[in-house]
PDB file of C-alpha atoms in Angstrom:
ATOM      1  CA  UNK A   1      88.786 -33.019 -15.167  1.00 56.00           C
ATOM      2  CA  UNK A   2      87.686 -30.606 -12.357  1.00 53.00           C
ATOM      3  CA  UNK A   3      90.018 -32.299 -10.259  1.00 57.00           C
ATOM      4  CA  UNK A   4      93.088 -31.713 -11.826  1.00 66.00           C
ATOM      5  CA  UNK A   5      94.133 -28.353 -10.059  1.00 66.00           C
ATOM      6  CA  UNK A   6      93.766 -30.493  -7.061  1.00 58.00           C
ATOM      7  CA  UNK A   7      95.945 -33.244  -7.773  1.00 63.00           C
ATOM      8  CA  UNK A   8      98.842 -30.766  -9.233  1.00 68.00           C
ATOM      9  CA  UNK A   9      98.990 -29.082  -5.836  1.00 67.00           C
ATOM     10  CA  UNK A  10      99.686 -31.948  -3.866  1.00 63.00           C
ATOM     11  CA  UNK A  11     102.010 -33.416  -6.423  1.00 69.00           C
ATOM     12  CA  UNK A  12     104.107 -29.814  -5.769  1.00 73.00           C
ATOM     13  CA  UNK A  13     103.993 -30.897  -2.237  1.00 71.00           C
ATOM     14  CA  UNK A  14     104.927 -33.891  -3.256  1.00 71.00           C
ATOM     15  CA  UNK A  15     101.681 -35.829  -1.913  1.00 69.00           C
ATOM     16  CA  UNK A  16     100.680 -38.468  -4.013  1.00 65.00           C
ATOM     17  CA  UNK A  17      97.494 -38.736  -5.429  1.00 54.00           C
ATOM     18  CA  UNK A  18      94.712 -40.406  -7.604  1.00 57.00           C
ATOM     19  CA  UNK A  19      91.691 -38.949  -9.046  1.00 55.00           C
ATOM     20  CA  UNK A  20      88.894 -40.966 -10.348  1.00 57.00           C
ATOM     21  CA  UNK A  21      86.881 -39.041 -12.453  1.00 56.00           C
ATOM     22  CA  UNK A  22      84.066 -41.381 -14.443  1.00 56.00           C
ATOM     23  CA  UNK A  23      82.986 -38.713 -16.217  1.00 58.00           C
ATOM     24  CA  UNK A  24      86.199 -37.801 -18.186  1.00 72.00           C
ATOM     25  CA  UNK A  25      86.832 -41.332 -17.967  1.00 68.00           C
ATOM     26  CA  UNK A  26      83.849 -41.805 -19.973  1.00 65.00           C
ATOM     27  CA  UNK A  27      83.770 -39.373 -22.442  1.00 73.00           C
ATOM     28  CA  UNK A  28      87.628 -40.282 -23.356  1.00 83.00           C
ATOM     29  CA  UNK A  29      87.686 -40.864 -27.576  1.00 86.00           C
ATOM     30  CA  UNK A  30      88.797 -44.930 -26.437  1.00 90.00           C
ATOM     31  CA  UNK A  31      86.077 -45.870 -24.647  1.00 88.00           C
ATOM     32  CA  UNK A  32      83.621 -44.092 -26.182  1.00 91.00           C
ATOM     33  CA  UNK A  33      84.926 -45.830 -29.619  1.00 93.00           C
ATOM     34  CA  UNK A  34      84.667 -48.738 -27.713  1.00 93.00           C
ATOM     35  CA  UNK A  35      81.059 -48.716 -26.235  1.00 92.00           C
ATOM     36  CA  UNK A  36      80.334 -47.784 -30.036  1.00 94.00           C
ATOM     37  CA  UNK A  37      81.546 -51.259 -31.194  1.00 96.00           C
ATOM     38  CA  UNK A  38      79.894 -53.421 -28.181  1.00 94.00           C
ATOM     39  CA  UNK A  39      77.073 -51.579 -28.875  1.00 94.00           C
ATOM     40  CA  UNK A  40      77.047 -52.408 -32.399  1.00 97.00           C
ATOM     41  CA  UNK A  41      77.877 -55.741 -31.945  1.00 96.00           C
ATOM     42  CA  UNK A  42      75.199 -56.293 -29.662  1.00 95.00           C
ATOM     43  CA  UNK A  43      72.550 -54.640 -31.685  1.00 96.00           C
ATOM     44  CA  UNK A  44      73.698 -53.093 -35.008  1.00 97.00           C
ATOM     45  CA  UNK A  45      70.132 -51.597 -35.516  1.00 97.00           C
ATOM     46  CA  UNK A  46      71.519 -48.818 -32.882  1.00 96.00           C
ATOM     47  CA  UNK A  47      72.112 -46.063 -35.703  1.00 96.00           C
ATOM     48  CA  UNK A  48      74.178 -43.630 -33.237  1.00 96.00           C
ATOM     49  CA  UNK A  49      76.541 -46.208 -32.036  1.00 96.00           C
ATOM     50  CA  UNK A  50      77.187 -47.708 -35.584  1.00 98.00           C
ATOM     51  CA  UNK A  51      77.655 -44.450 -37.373  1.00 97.00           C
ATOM     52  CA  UNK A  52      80.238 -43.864 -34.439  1.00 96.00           C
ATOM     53  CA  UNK A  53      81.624 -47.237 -35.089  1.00 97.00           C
ATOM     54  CA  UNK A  54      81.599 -46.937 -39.188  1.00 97.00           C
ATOM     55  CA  UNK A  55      83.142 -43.340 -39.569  1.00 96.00           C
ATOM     56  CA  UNK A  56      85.967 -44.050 -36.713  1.00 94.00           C
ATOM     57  CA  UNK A  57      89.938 -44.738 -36.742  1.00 93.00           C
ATOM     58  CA  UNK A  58      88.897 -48.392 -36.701  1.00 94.00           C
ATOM     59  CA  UNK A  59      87.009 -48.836 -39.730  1.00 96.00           C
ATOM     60  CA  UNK A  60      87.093 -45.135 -41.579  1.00 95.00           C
ATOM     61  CA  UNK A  61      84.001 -44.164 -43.084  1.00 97.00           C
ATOM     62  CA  UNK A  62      83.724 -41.086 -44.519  1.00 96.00           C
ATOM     63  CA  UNK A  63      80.657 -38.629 -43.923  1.00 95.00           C
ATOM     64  CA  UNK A  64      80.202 -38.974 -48.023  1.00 97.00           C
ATOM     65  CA  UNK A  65      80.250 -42.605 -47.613  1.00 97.00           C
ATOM     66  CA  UNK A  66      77.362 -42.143 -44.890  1.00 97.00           C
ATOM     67  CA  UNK A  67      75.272 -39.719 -47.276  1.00 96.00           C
ATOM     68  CA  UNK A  68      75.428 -41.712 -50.123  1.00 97.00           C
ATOM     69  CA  UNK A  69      74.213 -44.509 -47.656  1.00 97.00           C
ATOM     70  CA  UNK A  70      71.651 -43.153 -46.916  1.00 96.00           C
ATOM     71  CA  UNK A  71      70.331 -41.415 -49.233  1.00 95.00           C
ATOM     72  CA  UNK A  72      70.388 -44.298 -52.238  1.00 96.00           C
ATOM     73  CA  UNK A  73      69.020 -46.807 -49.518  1.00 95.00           C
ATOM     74  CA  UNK A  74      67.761 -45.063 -46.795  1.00 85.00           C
ATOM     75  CA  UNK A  75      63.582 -44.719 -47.037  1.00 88.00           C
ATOM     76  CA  UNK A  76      62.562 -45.164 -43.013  1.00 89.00           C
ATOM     77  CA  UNK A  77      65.463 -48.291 -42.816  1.00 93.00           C
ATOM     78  CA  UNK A  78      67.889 -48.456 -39.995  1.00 96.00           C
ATOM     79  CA  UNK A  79      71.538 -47.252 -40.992  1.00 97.00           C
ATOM     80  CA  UNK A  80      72.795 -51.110 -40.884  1.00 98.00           C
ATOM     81  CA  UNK A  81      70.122 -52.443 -43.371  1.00 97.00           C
ATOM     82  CA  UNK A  82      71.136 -49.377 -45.619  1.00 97.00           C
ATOM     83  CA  UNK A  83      74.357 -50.147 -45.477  1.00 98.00           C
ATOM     84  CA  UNK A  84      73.938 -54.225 -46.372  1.00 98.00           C
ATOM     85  CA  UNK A  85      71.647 -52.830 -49.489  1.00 97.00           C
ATOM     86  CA  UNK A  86      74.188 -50.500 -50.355  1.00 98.00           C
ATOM     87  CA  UNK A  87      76.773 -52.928 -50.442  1.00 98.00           C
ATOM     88  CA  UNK A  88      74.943 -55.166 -52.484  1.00 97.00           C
ATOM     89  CA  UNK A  89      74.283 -52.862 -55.019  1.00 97.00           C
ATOM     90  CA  UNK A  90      77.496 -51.361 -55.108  1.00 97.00           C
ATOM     91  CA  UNK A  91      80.524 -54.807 -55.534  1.00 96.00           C
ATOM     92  CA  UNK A  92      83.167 -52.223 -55.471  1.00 97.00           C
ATOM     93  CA  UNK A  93      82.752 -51.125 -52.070  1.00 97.00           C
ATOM     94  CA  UNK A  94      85.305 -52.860 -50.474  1.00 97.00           C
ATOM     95  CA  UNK A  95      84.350 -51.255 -46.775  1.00 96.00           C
ATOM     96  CA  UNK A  96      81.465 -51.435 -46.645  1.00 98.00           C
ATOM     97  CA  UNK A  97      81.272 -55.801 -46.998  1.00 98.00           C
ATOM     98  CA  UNK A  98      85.088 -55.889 -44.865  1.00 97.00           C
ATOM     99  CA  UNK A  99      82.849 -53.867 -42.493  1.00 98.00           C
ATOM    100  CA  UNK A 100      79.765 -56.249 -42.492  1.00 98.00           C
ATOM    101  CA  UNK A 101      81.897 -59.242 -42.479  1.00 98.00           C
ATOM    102  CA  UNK A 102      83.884 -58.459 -39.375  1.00 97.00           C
ATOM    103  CA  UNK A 103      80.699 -57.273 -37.282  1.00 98.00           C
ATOM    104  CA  UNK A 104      79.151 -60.227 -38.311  1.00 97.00           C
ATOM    105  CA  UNK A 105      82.580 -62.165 -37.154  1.00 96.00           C
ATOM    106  CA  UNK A 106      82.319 -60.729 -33.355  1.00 97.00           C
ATOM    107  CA  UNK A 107      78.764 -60.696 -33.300  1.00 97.00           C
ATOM    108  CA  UNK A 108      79.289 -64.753 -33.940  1.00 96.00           C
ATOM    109  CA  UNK A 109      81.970 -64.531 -31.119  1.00 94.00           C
ATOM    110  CA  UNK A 110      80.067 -62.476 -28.476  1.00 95.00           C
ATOM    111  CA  UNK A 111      77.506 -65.264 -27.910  1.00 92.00           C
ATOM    112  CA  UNK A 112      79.887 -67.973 -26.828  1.00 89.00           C
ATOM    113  CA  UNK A 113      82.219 -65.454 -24.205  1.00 93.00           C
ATOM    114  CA  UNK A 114      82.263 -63.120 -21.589  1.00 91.00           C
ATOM    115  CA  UNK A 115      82.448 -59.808 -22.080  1.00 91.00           C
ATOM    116  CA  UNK A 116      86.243 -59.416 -20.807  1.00 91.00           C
ATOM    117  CA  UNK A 117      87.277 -61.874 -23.379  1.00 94.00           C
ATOM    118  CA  UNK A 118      85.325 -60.174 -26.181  1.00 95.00           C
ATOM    119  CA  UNK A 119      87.088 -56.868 -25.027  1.00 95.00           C
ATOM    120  CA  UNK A 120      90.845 -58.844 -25.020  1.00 93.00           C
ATOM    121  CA  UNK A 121      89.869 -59.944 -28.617  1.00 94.00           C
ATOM    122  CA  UNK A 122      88.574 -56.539 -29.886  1.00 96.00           C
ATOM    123  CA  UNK A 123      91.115 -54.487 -28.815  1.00 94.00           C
ATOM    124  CA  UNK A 124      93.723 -56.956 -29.881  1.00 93.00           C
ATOM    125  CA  UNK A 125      92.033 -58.001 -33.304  1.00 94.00           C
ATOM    126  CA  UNK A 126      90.808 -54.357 -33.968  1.00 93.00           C
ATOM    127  CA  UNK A 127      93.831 -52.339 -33.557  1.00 92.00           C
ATOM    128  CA  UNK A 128      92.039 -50.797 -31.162  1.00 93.00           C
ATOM    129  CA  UNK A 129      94.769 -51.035 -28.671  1.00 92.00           C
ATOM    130  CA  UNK A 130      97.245 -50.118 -30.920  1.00 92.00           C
ATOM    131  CA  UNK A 131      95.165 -46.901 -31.785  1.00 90.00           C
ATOM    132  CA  UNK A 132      94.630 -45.979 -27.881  1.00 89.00           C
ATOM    133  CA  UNK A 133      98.272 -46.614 -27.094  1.00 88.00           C
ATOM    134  CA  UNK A 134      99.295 -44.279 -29.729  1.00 87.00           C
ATOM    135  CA  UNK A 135      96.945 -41.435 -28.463  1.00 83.00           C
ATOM    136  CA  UNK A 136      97.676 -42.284 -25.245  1.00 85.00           C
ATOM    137  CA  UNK A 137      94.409 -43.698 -24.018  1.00 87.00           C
ATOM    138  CA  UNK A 138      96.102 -47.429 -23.207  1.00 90.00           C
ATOM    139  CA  UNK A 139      95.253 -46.994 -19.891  1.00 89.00           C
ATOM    140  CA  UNK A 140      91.432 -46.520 -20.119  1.00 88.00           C
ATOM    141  CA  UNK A 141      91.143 -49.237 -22.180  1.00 90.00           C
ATOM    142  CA  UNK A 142      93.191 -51.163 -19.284  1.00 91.00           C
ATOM    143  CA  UNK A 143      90.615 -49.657 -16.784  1.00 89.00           C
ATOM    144  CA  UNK A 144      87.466 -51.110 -18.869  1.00 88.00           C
ATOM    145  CA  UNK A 145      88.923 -54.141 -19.039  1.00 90.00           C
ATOM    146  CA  UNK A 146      89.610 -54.410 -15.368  1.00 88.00           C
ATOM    147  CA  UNK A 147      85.804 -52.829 -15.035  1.00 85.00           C
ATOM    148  CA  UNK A 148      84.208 -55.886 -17.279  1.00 87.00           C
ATOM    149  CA  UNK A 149      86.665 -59.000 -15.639  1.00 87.00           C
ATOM    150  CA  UNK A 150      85.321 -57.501 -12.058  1.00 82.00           C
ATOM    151  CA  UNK A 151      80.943 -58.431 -13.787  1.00 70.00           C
TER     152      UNK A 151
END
């Protein structure tokens, strides 16, 4: 962030420091993939967040996959109703029913806990922290997790 050439100088006078900046924070690839999928889970109708969700690391969509979505099932529906039609119609799309199965599976889940314990599961369960650990993003996910035990 902005506050980077900041934080280099005093580390060159050897001053530690910490900079907090939500923004980046954010807008990192982790936690935006992860308000994707507790926004889907909480409402799957949300077309933004579960396109984000469906054509991520997580769950690997393609933007064909989407199109053909769409356009054999889309007249006016939401994205998620598309998708169960599609599914229907098409038994040979594995992804598409793993995908609707395991939304369904912590949509089930997300009634009965709090949302810290939700987060444990999902990025546990998910790969999720695997994913973030291996682009480097471990500790943001850390850092929402403190965020949602402190609610």
């Amino acid at each position: 962030g902005k506050y980077a050439a900041y934080a280099d100088a005093l580390a060159k006078l050897g001053i530690p420091s910490q900079v907090d900046d939500a923004k980046d924070f954010f807008l990192s690839a982790e936690v935006l993939l992860v308000l994707c999928l507790l926004n889907s889970i909480d409402n799957p109708r949300r077309d933004i967040y579960l396109a984000g969700l469906m054509c991520s690391p997580l769950f690997g969509f393609t933007a064909d996959d989407l199109y053909n979505i769409r356009t054999e099932c889309g007249d006016g529906r939401v994205l998620y109703d598309s998708l169960v039609e599609y599914t229907k119609n098409h038994s040979d799309f594995r992804r598409g029913a793993e995908f609707i199965s395991e939304l369904s599976h912590y949509r089930a889940i997300a009634e009965g806990v709090g949302v810290d314990t939700l987060l444990y599961k999902l990025y546990y369960e998910t790969g999720l922290m695997a994913l973030a650990t291996a682009s480097g993003g471990k500790e943001n996910l850390m850092l929402l997790y403190d965020y949602a035990r402190g609610f």
